[in-house]
XYZ file of C-alpha atoms in Angstrom:
347
model
C 87.650 136.923 26.154
C 85.099 134.651 24.433
C 87.808 132.044 23.686
C 88.972 132.084 27.342
C 85.406 131.538 28.552
C 84.999 128.612 26.159
C 88.271 127.075 27.321
C 87.273 127.340 31.008
C 83.884 125.844 30.236
C 85.428 122.986 28.332
C 87.924 122.358 31.130
C 85.220 122.192 33.759
C 83.092 119.966 31.575
C 86.049 117.633 31.072
C 86.667 117.386 34.811
C 82.993 116.651 35.445
C 83.021 113.985 32.747
C 86.152 112.433 34.261
C 84.583 112.299 37.719
C 81.459 110.741 36.226
C 83.426 108.054 34.455
C 85.524 107.361 37.548
C 82.412 107.113 39.731
C 81.087 104.275 37.538
C 84.093 102.088 38.372
C 84.688 100.127 41.601
C 87.893 100.501 43.568
C 89.361 98.607 46.502
C 90.471 100.003 49.845
C 92.187 98.429 52.861
C 90.913 99.587 56.251
C 91.398 98.552 59.911
C 88.118 97.147 61.197
C 87.388 96.513 64.904
C 86.511 92.950 65.951
C 83.266 92.554 67.921
C 82.686 89.255 69.763
C 78.951 88.811 70.259
C 76.376 86.379 71.707
C 78.823 84.577 73.979
C 76.851 82.335 76.426
C 76.681 83.724 79.985
C 78.328 80.603 81.427
C 81.426 81.001 79.226
C 84.206 83.590 79.038
C 87.127 84.412 76.756
C 90.414 83.361 78.360
C 92.796 84.551 75.626
C 93.681 88.002 74.314
C 92.446 88.125 70.692
C 93.257 91.160 68.531
C 91.040 94.182 68.903
C 90.997 94.881 65.156
C 92.216 93.464 61.850
C 92.944 94.772 58.320
C 90.296 93.991 55.692
C 89.820 94.868 52.023
C 86.561 96.444 50.812
C 85.338 97.410 47.351
C 82.992 100.144 46.184
C 82.521 103.437 44.370
C 85.168 106.102 44.982
C 82.912 108.571 46.763
C 81.643 105.877 49.156
C 85.185 104.742 49.863
C 86.269 108.303 50.595
C 83.425 108.674 53.103
C 84.306 105.340 54.716
C 87.961 106.317 55.017
C 86.910 109.537 56.755
C 84.944 107.613 59.408
C 87.754 105.067 59.858
C 86.897 102.369 62.464
C 83.304 103.543 62.953
C 82.363 102.739 59.383
C 82.814 98.952 59.287
C 83.408 96.123 61.755
C 83.989 92.372 61.937
C 81.313 90.610 64.018
C 82.053 87.109 65.343
C 78.965 85.200 66.502
C 79.851 82.920 69.449
C 76.400 81.633 70.390
C 77.299 77.990 69.649
C 80.964 77.992 70.740
C 82.206 75.418 73.281
C 84.965 75.138 75.872
C 88.501 74.910 74.546
C 90.698 76.502 71.890
C 89.200 77.590 68.552
C 90.411 79.152 65.306
C 87.633 81.290 63.830
C 87.982 82.164 60.135
C 86.894 85.615 59.032
C 85.055 86.240 55.775
C 82.289 88.246 54.161
C 79.764 86.693 56.576
C 81.452 88.600 59.419
C 81.585 91.954 57.632
C 79.171 94.691 58.778
C 78.868 98.257 57.417
C 75.193 99.280 57.737
C 75.812 102.885 56.622
C 77.578 101.795 53.421
C 75.359 99.253 51.637
C 77.234 99.668 48.354
C 80.637 98.760 49.791
C 81.415 95.058 49.974
C 83.964 92.852 51.701
C 86.627 91.357 49.434
C 87.838 87.829 50.176
C 91.553 87.593 49.575
C 93.259 84.439 48.381
C 96.634 85.839 49.368
C 95.763 86.472 53.014
C 93.961 83.997 55.259
C 92.054 85.910 57.926
C 91.302 84.275 61.270
C 91.435 84.848 65.030
C 92.311 82.356 67.795
C 90.066 82.121 70.866
C 90.378 80.233 74.165
C 87.017 79.663 75.855
C 86.777 78.865 79.573
C 84.110 78.654 82.287
C 82.933 82.035 83.607
C 83.223 82.638 87.369
C 82.902 85.607 89.709
C 85.697 86.215 92.215
C 86.158 88.827 94.932
C 89.661 90.282 94.515
C 91.350 92.331 97.299
C 91.909 96.042 96.613
C 95.326 97.572 97.352
C 95.379 101.265 98.176
C 98.092 103.426 96.585
C 96.739 106.578 98.259
C 98.917 108.584 100.666
C 97.454 110.984 103.255
C 99.633 113.652 104.885
C 98.069 115.583 107.803
C 98.667 119.312 108.153
C 100.933 120.635 110.903
C 99.226 120.273 114.271
C 96.978 117.423 113.088
C 97.200 113.654 113.362
C 95.704 110.686 111.502
C 93.980 108.645 114.220
C 93.073 105.509 112.258
C 94.096 103.468 109.264
C 92.327 104.469 106.017
C 89.191 102.376 105.522
C 88.462 101.048 102.005
C 84.840 100.630 100.970
C 84.612 98.044 99.599
C 87.777 96.172 100.512
C 87.332 93.756 97.600
C 86.098 93.964 94.027
C 83.860 91.422 92.307
C 85.413 90.486 88.975
C 83.762 88.301 86.339
C 85.677 86.381 83.700
C 87.379 83.154 82.684
C 88.380 80.877 85.555
C 92.049 80.575 84.531
C 92.355 84.328 84.018
C 90.818 85.246 87.382
C 93.042 82.811 89.287
C 96.071 84.851 88.147
C 94.734 88.087 89.654
C 96.278 88.759 93.090
C 94.840 92.227 93.743
C 93.436 95.321 92.085
C 95.356 98.553 92.840
C 94.012 102.076 93.078
C 95.502 105.059 91.298
C 98.593 106.547 92.958
C 97.272 109.717 94.611
C 98.656 111.882 97.418
C 96.609 114.228 99.617
C 98.642 116.799 101.560
C 97.712 119.143 104.444
C 94.623 117.170 105.463
C 92.865 118.895 108.400
C 89.534 117.088 108.765
C 87.981 113.643 108.440
C 86.887 112.924 104.886
C 85.697 110.430 102.322
C 87.596 110.274 99.055
C 86.556 108.624 95.784
C 89.576 106.953 94.183
C 89.673 105.320 90.702
C 90.868 101.739 90.291
C 93.529 100.635 87.818
C 92.713 97.817 85.421
C 95.705 97.984 83.070
C 97.171 94.781 84.556
C 93.957 92.766 84.330
C 93.602 90.044 81.683
C 91.493 90.737 78.619
C 87.718 90.299 78.745
C 87.556 90.554 82.539
C 84.644 92.623 83.813
C 84.921 94.371 87.244
C 81.667 95.432 88.907
C 82.936 98.947 89.701
C 85.579 101.420 88.593
C 86.232 103.315 91.846
C 86.114 102.904 95.628
C 85.720 105.199 98.646
C 88.487 105.676 101.228
C 87.569 107.125 104.629
C 90.215 108.783 106.791
C 89.957 110.225 110.325
C 92.070 113.299 111.100
C 92.056 115.165 114.428
C 93.743 118.193 115.881
C 96.670 117.431 118.204
C 96.164 118.480 121.828
C 97.464 117.675 125.355
C 95.706 116.410 128.468
C 97.200 116.156 131.980
C 96.148 113.635 134.632
C 97.421 114.237 138.183
C 97.865 111.801 141.073
C 97.672 108.693 138.929
C 98.551 105.651 141.102
C 101.468 103.402 140.135
C 101.028 99.718 141.055
C 103.819 97.359 142.046
C 103.061 93.928 140.621
C 104.648 90.537 141.257
C 105.287 88.336 144.296
C 106.274 90.452 147.300
C 105.194 91.360 150.834
C 102.993 94.430 150.586
C 103.777 95.321 154.179
C 107.481 95.522 153.451
C 107.808 96.917 149.915
C 106.243 99.841 148.081
C 106.964 102.420 145.376
C 108.076 105.961 145.949
C 106.292 108.050 144.820
C 103.100 106.038 144.678
C 101.384 108.510 142.314
C 102.630 110.436 139.282
C 101.464 113.053 136.794
C 100.729 111.831 133.243
C 100.589 114.125 130.206
C 99.185 112.576 127.009
C 99.483 114.099 123.536
C 97.113 112.906 120.832
C 93.937 113.436 118.868
C 91.530 115.989 120.313
C 88.427 113.783 120.138
C 90.258 110.780 121.587
C 91.573 112.739 124.573
C 88.163 114.319 125.250
C 86.764 110.870 125.980
C 89.798 109.633 127.949
C 89.301 109.508 131.746
C 91.791 109.025 134.574
C 90.469 105.547 135.398
C 91.498 104.444 131.902
C 95.184 104.845 132.853
C 96.871 101.758 134.272
C 100.475 102.394 135.450
C 102.552 99.574 136.908
C 106.087 98.318 137.544
C 107.039 94.640 137.747
C 109.104 93.994 140.866
C 111.334 91.474 139.085
C 112.621 94.219 136.787
C 114.519 95.866 139.635
C 116.613 92.723 140.112
C 116.939 91.868 136.416
C 118.042 95.378 135.397
C 120.005 95.934 138.650
C 118.575 99.387 139.309
C 116.672 100.983 142.141
C 114.322 103.109 139.986
C 112.355 102.397 136.830
C 109.907 104.180 134.490
C 106.365 102.835 134.937
C 104.674 100.934 132.135
C 101.538 102.703 130.866
C 98.518 100.778 129.622
C 95.469 102.594 128.318
C 92.219 100.797 129.116
C 90.256 102.166 126.141
C 88.069 100.835 123.344
C 89.933 98.241 121.276
C 88.632 99.870 118.089
C 90.889 102.865 118.797
C 94.346 102.471 117.310
C 96.516 103.900 120.095
C 99.638 103.680 117.910
C 98.110 106.326 115.635
C 95.757 108.297 117.910
C 98.242 108.765 120.811
C 101.307 110.723 119.791
C 103.188 110.719 123.112
C 102.979 110.003 126.865
C 105.100 111.865 129.419
C 105.325 110.908 133.114
C 106.445 113.253 135.922
C 108.571 112.088 137.638
C 109.713 109.786 134.883
C 110.858 107.044 137.318
C 109.713 105.556 140.630
C 111.891 103.935 143.330
C 111.470 100.691 145.185
C 111.496 101.159 148.963
C 111.420 98.596 151.770
C 109.984 99.271 155.188
C 111.809 97.572 158.075
C 110.041 97.888 161.427
C 112.162 99.062 164.378
C 112.664 96.400 167.126
C 110.768 96.993 170.428
C 112.225 96.267 173.959
C 110.479 95.466 177.218
C 112.487 98.124 179.097
C 111.135 100.882 176.922
C 108.500 102.716 178.951
C 108.446 106.078 177.175
C 104.980 106.121 175.588
C 105.678 109.501 174.055
C 108.587 108.242 171.960
C 108.006 108.942 168.247
C 107.636 105.839 166.018
C 110.622 104.956 163.947
C 110.516 106.071 160.288
C 110.694 103.367 157.602
C 114.107 102.870 156.126
C 114.449 103.142 152.359
C 116.736 100.548 150.783
C 118.150 100.432 147.315
C 118.615 97.227 145.327
C 122.296 97.103 146.347
C 121.239 97.176 150.022
C 118.735 94.380 149.472
C 121.267 92.190 147.721
C 123.878 92.850 150.418
C 121.428 91.957 153.137
C 120.601 88.698 151.341
C 124.241 87.708 151.455
């Protein structure tokens, strides 16, 4: 047992001695270090897409190198000072002056004769441009509801700062593709923006926008005895529409219909249409005299007229004779003519 204990002790002592000897020697290690571009003047911007990191070789004691390897890209970095750079294209060489590892003072950058390290930069004038935002958001109302207005983006454009040439290539900034189903009430939604297609070193002033949508419950409203006007050049004493009033049923958003009054309905028929279309009855044209801010294409779902058509009638007075002395004789009723009758009479 004593010999075994001595052997174990000697083995452990040998390992400790080996580690001690190894720790006195310097070793080299290749790591991937991030590139940090600093002190760029505010009036300038980077127009190219330089690499985000580069491989470098460092040298130090084994235990320090093991710790650095564990921290990976957080341990060391390459800092490029651009305070005196000018407009144009530049090739910046990387060396020990750019190396930074504040938590590892005993590890040093190794200049390599076999590998020439550099990065290429294009420097341009910095501008700020307002870029339109394109919505990729879809809203689907629930059954029995209707979207009464186009979605409103706030803001509609995004201020982007960067190199002039880079910003001129940006057409728009899209939102994330999102779909909202079964929407039952007006709401305001925060939607992220997508920047994966933007050039490098372009700085937007925000990362999300708000989209407002108006949703209302679908309802019906009936207006009775709405007059239908005959428009165009004609003798009002001879021609008129039959019937002269109709019933109008409108289907649309609840809030929109609550504010809609009968005097906002303008129904008319152009007299020339009877001749052009060669018919004696036509559906009236409906025009809603409401606020222009209301999108009737979205807020009004349907309009139904009863009866759906009106006829053109012509009143022809009955001739009077001097021999007629019966004062009690009933006046003659107006005669209703169709378009065929009118055309035949014209011949």
